[in-house]
Amino acid sequence: RKRDRNDKPHIHLAKLLESVVNKVWSRPQAFWFHKPVPANVLGYKEKIAKPIDLGTILRQTTVQYTYRERTTFLDDVDLMYRNAETFNGPDHAITKEAKE
């Protein structure tokens, strides 16, 4: 019997993770994280080795099915926070939003 695509574990995980990303996305100050930091932001490329944003995380969740386990998803969410802290400092409003 052929397995339905929606029965695959990574599809179930993707649906769960998509709901998490959508909740974060809908936060009023989350707009800072919807898209990649623009290339013209001075110093960003020099300070941040591996950029990540919610749009990329969502695409990796729902289109590419990159996340086969929860920990890799959480690693990328944590990377987004660490990037914000590295670039903006721990007390900046953008960093505080990332932490939330």
CSV table of C-alpha atoms in Angstrom, one decimal:
chain,number,residue,atom,x,y,z
A,1,ARG,CA,0.0,0.0,0.0
A,2,LYS,CA,1.4,3.4,-1.0
A,3,ARG,CA,1.7,5.8,1.9
A,4,ASP,CA,-0.2,9.1,1.7
A,5,ARG,CA,2.2,12.0,1.5
A,6,ASN,CA,0.5,13.7,4.5
A,7,ASP,CA,1.2,10.6,6.7
A,8,LYS,CA,4.9,11.1,6.5
A,9,PRO,CA,6.5,12.2,9.8
A,10,HIS,CA,8.3,15.2,8.3
A,11,ILE,CA,5.0,16.5,6.9
A,12,HIS,CA,3.3,16.2,10.3
A,13,LEU,CA,6.3,18.0,11.9
A,14,ALA,CA,6.2,20.7,9.2
A,15,LYS,CA,2.5,21.4,10.0
A,16,LEU,CA,3.3,21.8,13.7
A,17,LEU,CA,6.3,24.0,13.1
A,18,GLU,CA,4.4,26.1,10.6
A,19,SER,CA,1.8,26.9,13.3
A,20,VAL,CA,4.7,28.0,15.6
A,21,VAL,CA,6.2,30.2,13.0
A,22,ASN,CA,2.8,31.8,12.2
A,23,LYS,CA,2.3,32.6,15.9
A,24,VAL,CA,5.7,34.3,16.0
A,25,TRP,CA,5.1,36.0,12.7
A,26,SER,CA,1.9,37.6,13.8
A,27,ARG,CA,3.5,39.3,16.8
A,28,PRO,CA,3.3,43.1,16.3
A,29,GLN,CA,7.1,43.7,16.5
A,30,ALA,CA,8.1,40.5,14.6
A,31,PHE,CA,8.1,42.4,11.3
A,32,TRP,CA,11.9,42.9,11.9
A,33,PHE,CA,12.3,39.2,11.3
A,34,HIS,CA,10.0,38.6,8.4
A,35,LYS,CA,12.6,39.1,5.7
A,36,PRO,CA,16.4,38.9,5.5
A,37,VAL,CA,18.3,41.9,6.7
A,38,PRO,CA,18.9,44.1,3.6
A,39,ALA,CA,22.3,43.9,2.1
A,40,ASN,CA,22.8,47.6,2.5
A,41,VAL,CA,22.8,47.5,6.3
A,42,LEU,CA,26.3,48.5,7.2
A,43,GLY,CA,28.4,46.0,9.0
A,44,TYR,CA,25.8,43.2,9.0
A,45,LYS,CA,27.6,40.9,6.6
A,46,GLU,CA,30.8,41.4,8.5
A,47,LYS,CA,29.3,40.6,11.9
A,48,ILE,CA,26.8,37.8,11.0
A,49,ALA,CA,28.2,34.7,9.4
A,50,LYS,CA,24.9,32.8,9.0
A,51,PRO,CA,21.9,35.1,8.6
A,52,ILE,CA,18.4,33.7,9.2
A,53,ASP,CA,14.9,35.2,9.3
A,54,LEU,CA,11.3,34.0,9.8
A,55,GLY,CA,10.6,34.0,6.1
A,56,THR,CA,13.5,31.6,5.5
A,57,ILE,CA,12.5,29.4,8.4
A,58,LEU,CA,8.9,29.3,7.1
A,59,ARG,CA,10.1,28.4,3.6
A,60,GLN,CA,12.4,25.7,5.0
A,61,THR,CA,9.4,24.4,7.0
A,62,THR,CA,6.7,24.4,4.5
A,63,VAL,CA,8.3,24.2,1.0
A,64,GLN,CA,11.7,22.5,1.4
A,65,TYR,CA,10.9,20.4,4.5
A,66,THR,CA,14.4,21.0,5.8
A,67,TYR,CA,13.5,20.3,9.4
A,68,ARG,CA,13.3,16.6,10.0
A,69,GLU,CA,13.4,17.0,13.8
A,70,ARG,CA,12.4,19.7,16.2
A,71,THR,CA,16.0,20.5,17.3
A,72,THR,CA,17.1,21.7,14.0
A,73,PHE,CA,14.2,24.1,13.8
A,74,LEU,CA,14.9,25.3,17.3
A,75,ASP,CA,18.6,25.8,16.4
A,76,ASP,CA,17.6,28.2,13.6
A,77,VAL,CA,15.2,30.1,15.8
A,78,ASP,CA,18.0,30.4,18.4
A,79,LEU,CA,20.4,31.5,15.6
A,80,MET,CA,17.9,34.3,14.7
A,81,TYR,CA,18.0,35.5,18.3
A,82,ARG,CA,21.8,35.3,18.6
A,83,ASN,CA,22.2,37.2,15.3
A,84,ALA,CA,20.0,39.9,16.6
A,85,GLU,CA,22.0,40.1,19.9
A,86,THR,CA,25.3,40.0,18.1
A,87,PHE,CA,24.4,42.8,15.7
A,88,ASN,CA,22.2,45.0,17.9
A,89,GLY,CA,23.4,44.3,21.5
A,90,PRO,CA,21.5,42.6,24.3
A,91,ASP,CA,19.5,45.7,25.3
A,92,HIS,CA,18.2,46.7,21.9
A,93,ALA,CA,14.4,46.5,21.2
A,94,ILE,CA,15.0,44.1,18.2
A,95,THR,CA,17.0,41.7,20.4
A,96,LYS,CA,14.4,41.8,23.1
A,97,GLU,CA,11.7,41.0,20.5
A,98,ALA,CA,13.8,38.1,19.2
A,99,LYS,CA,14.1,36.7,22.7
A,100,GLU,CA,10.3,36.8,23.2
